[in-house]
PDB file of C-alpha atoms in Angstrom:
ATOM      1  CA  MET A   1     115.917 104.329  52.991  1.00 46.00           C
ATOM      2  CA  LYS A   2     115.678 100.378  54.021  1.00 51.00           C
ATOM      3  CA  ILE A   3     113.426  99.086  56.444  1.00 53.00           C
ATOM      4  CA  SER A   4     114.046  96.316  58.534  1.00 55.00           C
ATOM      5  CA  HIS A   5     111.280  93.369  59.197  1.00 49.00           C
ATOM      6  CA  ARG A   6     111.984  93.374  62.612  1.00 56.00           C
ATOM      7  CA  PHE A   7     110.951  97.221  62.928  1.00 45.00           C
ATOM      8  CA  ILE A   8     107.715  96.679  60.955  1.00 42.00           C
ATOM      9  CA  LEU A   9     106.666  94.082  62.841  1.00 41.00           C
ATOM     10  CA  PHE A  10     107.342  96.172  66.176  1.00 49.00           C
ATOM     11  CA  PHE A  11     105.282  98.926  64.653  1.00 42.00           C
ATOM     12  CA  LEU A  12     102.476  96.705  63.760  1.00 38.00           C
ATOM     13  CA  PHE A  13     102.506  94.960  67.104  1.00 44.00           C
ATOM     14  CA  TRP A  14     102.478  98.454  68.837  1.00 44.00           C
ATOM     15  CA  VAL A  15      99.576  99.936  66.461  1.00 38.00           C
ATOM     16  CA  LEU A  16      97.604  96.749  66.963  1.00 39.00           C
ATOM     17  CA  ALA A  17      97.996  97.219  71.008  1.00 48.00           C
ATOM     18  CA  THR A  18      97.508 100.660  70.841  1.00 44.00           C
ATOM     19  CA  ILE A  19      93.886  99.889  68.877  1.00 39.00           C
ATOM     20  CA  GLY A  20      93.269  97.414  71.496  1.00 44.00           C
ATOM     21  CA  ARG A  21      93.354  99.572  74.321  1.00 47.00           C
ATOM     22  CA  THR A  22      91.415 102.233  72.873  1.00 40.00           C
ATOM     23  CA  ALA A  23      88.751  99.980  71.896  1.00 40.00           C
ATOM     24  CA  SER A  24      88.828  98.690  75.612  1.00 45.00           C
ATOM     25  CA  ALA A  25      88.358 101.882  76.796  1.00 47.00           C
ATOM     26  CA  GLN A  26      85.300 103.095  74.382  1.00 45.00           C
ATOM     27  CA  VAL A  27      83.594  99.914  74.736  1.00 86.00           C
ATOM     28  CA  ILE A  28      82.938 100.317  78.734  1.00 95.00           C
ATOM     29  CA  PRO A  29      79.619 102.054  78.834  1.00 95.00           C
ATOM     30  CA  LEU A  30      79.332 105.424  81.157  1.00 96.00           C
ATOM     31  CA  ASN A  31      76.931 105.426  83.724  1.00 96.00           C
ATOM     32  CA  LYS A  32      74.813 108.247  85.143  1.00 95.00           C
ATOM     33  CA  TYR A  33      78.191 109.679  86.759  1.00 95.00           C
ATOM     34  CA  GLY A  34      80.392 109.889  83.730  1.00 96.00           C
ATOM     35  CA  LEU A  35      82.204 106.904  84.828  1.00 97.00           C
ATOM     36  CA  PRO A  36      82.880 103.915  83.013  1.00 97.00           C
ATOM     37  CA  VAL A  37      80.951 100.621  84.497  1.00 98.00           C
ATOM     38  CA  VAL A  38      81.273  97.113  83.291  1.00 98.00           C
ATOM     39  CA  ASN A  39      77.660  96.112  83.585  1.00 96.00           C
ATOM     40  CA  SER A  40      77.174  93.105  81.099  1.00 96.00           C
ATOM     41  CA  VAL A  41      79.016  89.431  81.454  1.00 96.00           C
ATOM     42  CA  SER A  42      79.853  89.385  77.825  1.00 95.00           C
ATOM     43  CA  LEU A  43      81.664  92.653  78.325  1.00 96.00           C
ATOM     44  CA  TYR A  44      83.456  91.109  81.530  1.00 97.00           C
ATOM     45  CA  ARG A  45      84.367  87.853  79.494  1.00 96.00           C
ATOM     46  CA  GLN A  46      85.944  90.050  76.754  1.00 95.00           C
ATOM     47  CA  LEU A  47      87.959  92.016  79.245  1.00 96.00           C
ATOM     48  CA  ALA A  48      89.094  88.858  80.575  1.00 96.00           C
ATOM     49  CA  ILE A  49      89.709  86.966  77.378  1.00 95.00           C
ATOM     50  CA  ALA A  50      92.090  90.115  76.646  1.00 95.00           C
ATOM     51  CA  ASP A  51      93.557  90.132  80.006  1.00 96.00           C
ATOM     52  CA  SER A  52      93.736  87.296  82.677  1.00 96.00           C
ATOM     53  CA  ASN A  53      94.395  89.690  85.266  1.00 95.00           C
ATOM     54  CA  GLN A  54      90.688  90.856  84.850  1.00 96.00           C
ATOM     55  CA  LEU A  55      89.281  87.868  85.768  1.00 97.00           C
ATOM     56  CA  LEU A  56      87.198  87.533  89.121  1.00 98.00           C
ATOM     57  CA  VAL A  57      87.944  84.718  91.104  1.00 97.00           C
ATOM     58  CA  ASP A  58      86.114  82.893  93.840  1.00 98.00           C
ATOM     59  CA  VAL A  59      89.029  83.063  96.918  1.00 98.00           C
ATOM     60  CA  SER A  60      87.513  80.095  98.627  1.00 96.00           C
ATOM     61  CA  GLY A  61      88.478  77.735  95.663  1.00 95.00           C
ATOM     62  CA  TYR A  62      91.829  79.885  95.014  1.00 97.00           C
ATOM     63  CA  ILE A  63      93.342  80.034  98.238  1.00 98.00           C
ATOM     64  CA  PRO A  64      93.434  76.954 100.263  1.00 94.00           C
ATOM     65  CA  GLY A  65      92.106  77.065 103.786  1.00 96.00           C
ATOM     66  CA  ILE A  66      90.930  80.646 103.693  1.00 97.00           C
ATOM     67  CA  ARG A  67      88.044  81.665 105.856  1.00 98.00           C
ATOM     68  CA  LYS A  68      85.241  84.191 104.942  1.00 97.00           C
ATOM     69  CA  GLU A  69      82.569  85.832 107.202  1.00 97.00           C
ATOM     70  CA  VAL A  70      80.541  87.740 104.552  1.00 98.00           C
ATOM     71  CA  ARG A  71      78.727  90.426 106.580  1.00 96.00           C
ATOM     72  CA  TYR A  72      77.165  91.771 103.863  1.00 97.00           C
ATOM     73  CA  ALA A  73      75.452  88.717 102.961  1.00 97.00           C
ATOM     74  CA  THR A  74      73.660  89.077 106.616  1.00 97.00           C
ATOM     75  CA  SER A  75      72.378  92.027 108.305  1.00 95.00           C
ATOM     76  CA  ASN A  76      75.314  92.226 111.103  1.00 94.00           C
ATOM     77  CA  ASN A  77      76.524  95.201 109.280  1.00 94.00           C
ATOM     78  CA  PHE A  78      76.560  98.848 109.264  1.00 91.00           C
ATOM     79  CA  THR A  79      73.410  99.369 107.254  1.00 92.00           C
ATOM     80  CA  HIS A  80      71.719  96.367 109.581  1.00 93.00           C
ATOM     81  CA  ARG A  81      70.102  95.478 105.915  1.00 94.00           C
ATOM     82  CA  GLN A  82      71.383  92.027 104.080  1.00 96.00           C
ATOM     83  CA  LEU A  83      72.896  93.443 100.781  1.00 96.00           C
ATOM     84  CA  TYR A  84      74.388  90.463  99.213  1.00 97.00           C
ATOM     85  CA  ALA A  85      72.396  87.736  98.061  1.00 93.00           C
ATOM     86  CA  SER A  86      75.418  85.181  98.400  1.00 93.00           C
ATOM     87  CA  ASN A  87      78.369  84.924 100.832  1.00 95.00           C
ATOM     88  CA  ALA A  88      80.926  84.007  98.142  1.00 96.00           C
ATOM     89  CA  VAL A  89      84.022  86.210  98.212  1.00 98.00           C
ATOM     90  CA  TYR A  90      85.801  87.409  94.445  1.00 98.00           C
ATOM     91  CA  LEU A  91      88.363  88.974  93.477  1.00 98.00           C
ATOM     92  CA  ARG A  92      90.397  89.872  90.174  1.00 98.00           C
ATOM     93  CA  LEU A  93      92.996  87.345  89.586  1.00 98.00           C
ATOM     94  CA  ALA A  94      95.793  89.665  90.773  1.00 97.00           C
ATOM     95  CA  ALA A  95      94.522  90.722  93.984  1.00 98.00           C
ATOM     96  CA  ALA A  96      93.775  87.024  94.567  1.00 98.00           C
ATOM     97  CA  ARG A  97      97.441  85.516  93.688  1.00 98.00           C
ATOM     98  CA  ALA A  98      98.467  88.223  95.874  1.00 98.00           C
ATOM     99  CA  LEU A  99      96.492  87.383  99.099  1.00 98.00           C
ATOM    100  CA  LYS A 100      97.184  83.635  98.395  1.00 98.00           C
ATOM    101  CA  ALA A 101     100.934  84.450  98.820  1.00 98.00           C
ATOM    102  CA  VAL A 102      99.419  86.675 102.051  1.00 98.00           C
ATOM    103  CA  GLN A 103      98.099  83.351 102.851  1.00 98.00           C
ATOM    104  CA  GLN A 104     100.819  80.854 103.029  1.00 98.00           C
ATOM    105  CA  GLU A 105     103.257  83.420 104.908  1.00 98.00           C
ATOM    106  CA  LEU A 106     100.795  83.356 107.753  1.00 98.00           C
ATOM    107  CA  ASN A 107     100.381  79.665 107.690  1.00 98.00           C
ATOM    108  CA  LYS A 108     104.090  79.611 108.718  1.00 98.00           C
ATOM    109  CA  LYS A 109     103.138  81.101 111.649  1.00 97.00           C
ATOM    110  CA  GLY A 110     100.158  79.038 112.432  1.00 98.00           C
ATOM    111  CA  LEU A 111      97.559  81.419 111.433  1.00 98.00           C
ATOM    112  CA  GLY A 112      95.617  82.423 108.164  1.00 98.00           C
ATOM    113  CA  LEU A 113      92.832  84.530 106.521  1.00 98.00           C
ATOM    114  CA  LEU A 114      89.436  85.354 107.762  1.00 98.00           C
ATOM    115  CA  ILE A 115      87.558  87.880 104.394  1.00 98.00           C
ATOM    116  CA  PHE A 116      84.866  90.123 105.274  1.00 98.00           C
ATOM    117  CA  ASP A 117      84.277  91.200 101.487  1.00 98.00           C
ATOM    118  CA  GLY A 118      85.974  91.479  98.439  1.00 98.00           C
ATOM    119  CA  TYR A 119      84.559  92.478  95.075  1.00 98.00           C
ATOM    120  CA  ARG A 120      81.250  94.585  95.485  1.00 98.00           C
ATOM    121  CA  PRO A 121      78.929  95.089  92.802  1.00 98.00           C
ATOM    122  CA  TYR A 122      78.654  99.102  92.091  1.00 98.00           C
ATOM    123  CA  THR A 123      74.762  98.720  92.609  1.00 97.00           C
ATOM    124  CA  VAL A 124      75.585  97.883  96.135  1.00 97.00           C
ATOM    125  CA  THR A 125      77.500 100.776  96.803  1.00 97.00           C
ATOM    126  CA  GLU A 126      74.952 102.987  95.282  1.00 97.00           C
ATOM    127  CA  LYS A 127      72.717 101.139  97.728  1.00 95.00           C
ATOM    128  CA  MET A 128      75.001 101.918 100.724  1.00 95.00           C
ATOM    129  CA  TRP A 129      75.117 105.050  99.878  1.00 95.00           C
ATOM    130  CA  GLU A 130      71.501 105.296 100.009  1.00 95.00           C
ATOM    131  CA  ILE A 131      71.180 104.237 103.458  1.00 91.00           C
ATOM    132  CA  VAL A 132      74.571 106.280 104.747  1.00 89.00           C
ATOM    133  CA  PRO A 133      75.536 109.298 102.508  1.00 93.00           C
ATOM    134  CA  ASP A 134      78.394 109.642 104.513  1.00 88.00           C
ATOM    135  CA  ASP A 135      81.887 109.180 102.865  1.00 87.00           C
ATOM    136  CA  ARG A 136      83.963 108.579 105.769  1.00 81.00           C
ATOM    137  CA  TYR A 137      81.557 105.306 106.161  1.00 83.00           C
ATOM    138  CA  ALA A 138      80.354 104.216 102.831  1.00 89.00           C
ATOM    139  CA  ALA A 139      81.961 104.774  99.302  1.00 94.00           C
ATOM    140  CA  ASP A 140      80.805 107.929  97.348  1.00 97.00           C
ATOM    141  CA  PRO A 141      79.448 105.995  93.738  1.00 97.00           C
ATOM    142  CA  ARG A 142      80.413 109.629  92.035  1.00 96.00           C
ATOM    143  CA  ASN A 143      83.849 107.797  92.797  1.00 95.00           C
ATOM    144  CA  GLY A 144      83.265 104.047  92.645  1.00 96.00           C
ATOM    145  CA  SER A 145      85.451 101.881  95.086  1.00 96.00           C
ATOM    146  CA  GLY A 146      88.480  99.671  95.100  1.00 97.00           C
ATOM    147  CA  HIS A 147      85.922  96.879  96.033  1.00 98.00           C
ATOM    148  CA  ASN A 148      83.938  97.654  92.664  1.00 98.00           C
ATOM    149  CA  ARG A 149      87.037  96.926  90.890  1.00 98.00           C
ATOM    150  CA  GLY A 150      87.844  93.945  92.869  1.00 98.00           C
ATOM    151  CA  VAL A 151      90.830  94.450  93.889  1.00 98.00           C
ATOM    152  CA  ALA A 152      89.770  95.388  97.687  1.00 98.00           C
ATOM    153  CA  VAL A 153      89.724  92.995 100.315  1.00 98.00           C
ATOM    154  CA  ASP A 154      88.554  93.670 104.217  1.00 98.00           C
ATOM    155  CA  LEU A 155      90.318  90.991 106.306  1.00 98.00           C
ATOM    156  CA  THR A 156      91.867  89.932 109.892  1.00 98.00           C
ATOM    157  CA  ILE A 157      93.802  87.197 110.930  1.00 98.00           C
ATOM    158  CA  VAL A 158      92.823  84.019 112.730  1.00 98.00           C
ATOM    159  CA  ASP A 159      94.739  81.241 114.905  1.00 98.00           C
ATOM    160  CA  LEU A 160      94.586  78.212 112.749  1.00 97.00           C
ATOM    161  CA  HIS A 161      94.728  76.554 116.384  1.00 96.00           C
ATOM    162  CA  THR A 162      91.715  77.921 117.792  1.00 96.00           C
ATOM    163  CA  GLY A 163      90.042  78.831 114.904  1.00 95.00           C
ATOM    164  CA  LYS A 164      89.159  82.475 116.120  1.00 97.00           C
ATOM    165  CA  PRO A 165      90.171  85.825 114.862  1.00 98.00           C
ATOM    166  CA  VAL A 166      93.220  87.163 116.696  1.00 98.00           C
ATOM    167  CA  ARG A 167      92.273  90.354 118.982  1.00 98.00           C
ATOM    168  CA  MET A 168      92.141  93.521 116.999  1.00 98.00           C
ATOM    169  CA  PRO A 169      91.710  97.200 117.847  1.00 98.00           C
ATOM    170  CA  THR A 170      88.045  97.335 116.691  1.00 98.00           C
ATOM    171  CA  ASP A 171      85.707  94.847 115.309  1.00 97.00           C
ATOM    172  CA  PHE A 172      84.900  94.870 111.333  1.00 97.00           C
ATOM    173  CA  ASP A 173      83.240  98.030 110.288  1.00 94.00           C
ATOM    174  CA  ASP A 174      83.847 100.287 113.214  1.00 95.00           C
ATOM    175  CA  PHE A 175      84.078 103.756 112.354  1.00 92.00           C
ATOM    176  CA  THR A 176      85.354 105.345 115.020  1.00 94.00           C
ATOM    177  CA  GLU A 177      88.975 106.580 115.448  1.00 96.00           C
ATOM    178  CA  LYS A 178      90.012 103.258 117.214  1.00 97.00           C
ATOM    179  CA  ALA A 179      90.095 101.702 113.663  1.00 97.00           C
ATOM    180  CA  HIS A 180      92.702 103.766 112.666  1.00 96.00           C
ATOM    181  CA  HIS A 181      96.357 102.707 112.026  1.00 96.00           C
ATOM    182  CA  ASP A 182      97.753 105.166 113.464  1.00 96.00           C
ATOM    183  CA  TYR A 183      95.546 105.249 116.731  1.00 97.00           C
ATOM    184  CA  PRO A 184      97.833 104.486 119.708  1.00 97.00           C
ATOM    185  CA  LEU A 185      97.166 101.249 121.331  1.00 96.00           C
ATOM    186  CA  SER A 186      97.988 100.196 125.216  1.00 96.00           C
ATOM    187  CA  ASP A 187      97.514  96.457 124.353  1.00 97.00           C
ATOM    188  CA  SER A 188     100.756  95.520 122.907  1.00 97.00           C
ATOM    189  CA  THR A 189      99.343  92.255 121.617  1.00 98.00           C
ATOM    190  CA  VAL A 190      96.408  93.891 119.530  1.00 98.00           C
ATOM    191  CA  THR A 191      99.316  96.552 118.101  1.00 98.00           C
ATOM    192  CA  ALA A 192     101.514  93.493 116.776  1.00 98.00           C
ATOM    193  CA  ASN A 193      98.524  91.903 115.481  1.00 98.00           C
ATOM    194  CA  ARG A 194      97.431  95.189 113.593  1.00 98.00           C
ATOM    195  CA  ARG A 195     101.309  95.705 112.584  1.00 98.00           C
ATOM    196  CA  LEU A 196     101.541  92.087 111.223  1.00 98.00           C
ATOM    197  CA  LEU A 197      98.537  92.491 109.005  1.00 98.00           C
ATOM    198  CA  ARG A 198      99.809  95.512 107.285  1.00 98.00           C
ATOM    199  CA  ASN A 199     103.120  94.234 107.170  1.00 98.00           C
ATOM    200  CA  VAL A 200     102.309  90.934 105.261  1.00 98.00           C
ATOM    201  CA  MET A 201      99.729  92.851 102.868  1.00 98.00           C
ATOM    202  CA  GLU A 202     102.006  95.369 101.779  1.00 98.00           C
ATOM    203  CA  GLN A 203     104.664  93.085 101.513  1.00 98.00           C
ATOM    204  CA  GLN A 204     102.482  91.768  98.386  1.00 98.00           C
ATOM    205  CA  GLY A 205     101.379  94.940  96.972  1.00 97.00           C
ATOM    206  CA  PHE A 206      98.581  95.940  98.698  1.00 98.00           C
ATOM    207  CA  VAL A 207      98.034  99.371 100.049  1.00 98.00           C
ATOM    208  CA  PRO A 208      95.795  99.914 103.803  1.00 97.00           C
ATOM    209  CA  LEU A 209      93.246 102.575 103.960  1.00 95.00           C
ATOM    210  CA  ALA A 210      94.321 104.806 106.707  1.00 94.00           C
ATOM    211  CA  THR A 211      91.067 105.080 108.735  1.00 94.00           C
ATOM    212  CA  GLU A 212      90.181 101.401 108.506  1.00 96.00           C
ATOM    213  CA  TRP A 213      92.933  98.385 109.768  1.00 98.00           C
ATOM    214  CA  TRP A 214      91.222  95.955 108.042  1.00 98.00           C
ATOM    215  CA  HIS A 215      90.555  97.430 104.122  1.00 97.00           C
ATOM    216  CA  TYR A 216      93.425  97.064 101.839  1.00 98.00           C
ATOM    217  CA  VAL A 217      93.279  97.667  98.021  1.00 98.00           C
ATOM    218  CA  LEU A 218      96.140  96.527  95.160  1.00 97.00           C
ATOM    219  CA  LYS A 219      98.395  99.675  94.289  1.00 95.00           C
ATOM    220  CA  ASP A 220      97.341  99.537  90.741  1.00 93.00           C
ATOM    221  CA  ALA A 221      93.822  99.586  91.411  1.00 96.00           C
ATOM    222  CA  LYS A 222      92.754 101.783  88.514  1.00 93.00           C
ATOM    223  CA  LYS A 223      94.109  99.318  86.231  1.00 94.00           C
ATOM    224  CA  TYR A 224      90.677  97.050  86.927  1.00 97.00           C
ATOM    225  CA  PRO A 225      87.329  98.997  85.644  1.00 98.00           C
ATOM    226  CA  LEU A 226      84.348  99.770  88.088  1.00 98.00           C
ATOM    227  CA  THR A 227      82.019  96.519  87.664  1.00 98.00           C
ATOM    228  CA  ASP A 228      78.482  95.865  88.219  1.00 98.00           C
ATOM    229  CA  ILE A 229      77.878  92.119  87.780  1.00 97.00           C
ATOM    230  CA  ARG A 230      75.901  90.124  90.128  1.00 96.00           C
ATOM    231  CA  PHE A 231      77.499  87.235  92.050  1.00 95.00           C
ATOM    232  CA  GLU A 232      75.447  84.674  90.543  1.00 93.00           C
ATOM    233  CA  GLU A 233      76.603  85.957  87.101  1.00 94.00           C
ATOM    234  CA  LEU A 234      79.868  85.219  87.806  1.00 92.00           C
ATOM    235  CA  LYS A 235      79.722  81.528  88.801  1.00 81.00           C
TER     236      LYS A 235
END
């Protein structure tokens, strides 16, 4: 039986792609919970070379006009401790690209984005859990989080004319029912602001967390590995 050159080439590409995917999965070391965690810059770079969407980019440089208020770089957060040594916000390229589209859409309305948090090194999640071991408020390190994968973002909307955040149901990291997406609100303006943020984020492939109006993650979060690279190593 004659086999065409096209079939042979297709088969070789398939084999190489399969080997590449298997090799990538195997090189990521397992932590004490049996989770694969990228914990070295060299490994992170290898993955990013193989797939540019794995790149962690600084959103301040990637998204024009975006604002940030990194609470975990201060003690003004639910742990009352400074957890980040840097106020930089990083996201995987795919998430940053989607967020850039959100920013552009909001700009048409005289609005913009204010970021509270993006990529979070896995060890910070462990520290949070030590301080507040409650999965209603902190991610369990036995599972990791979308933040550790670089595709979750905490954010709100700002009015570009005043420079101030629009009114939302609660402050960031408020762990009451008022922060839930389905919490009934009497203020129609606040309700509209919460809905607007959800609509523009969902249009670009983000999924909301039911209990936190500010938290969104890409639908395909599991495509991106848990990562434990310090901010200063990403510069």
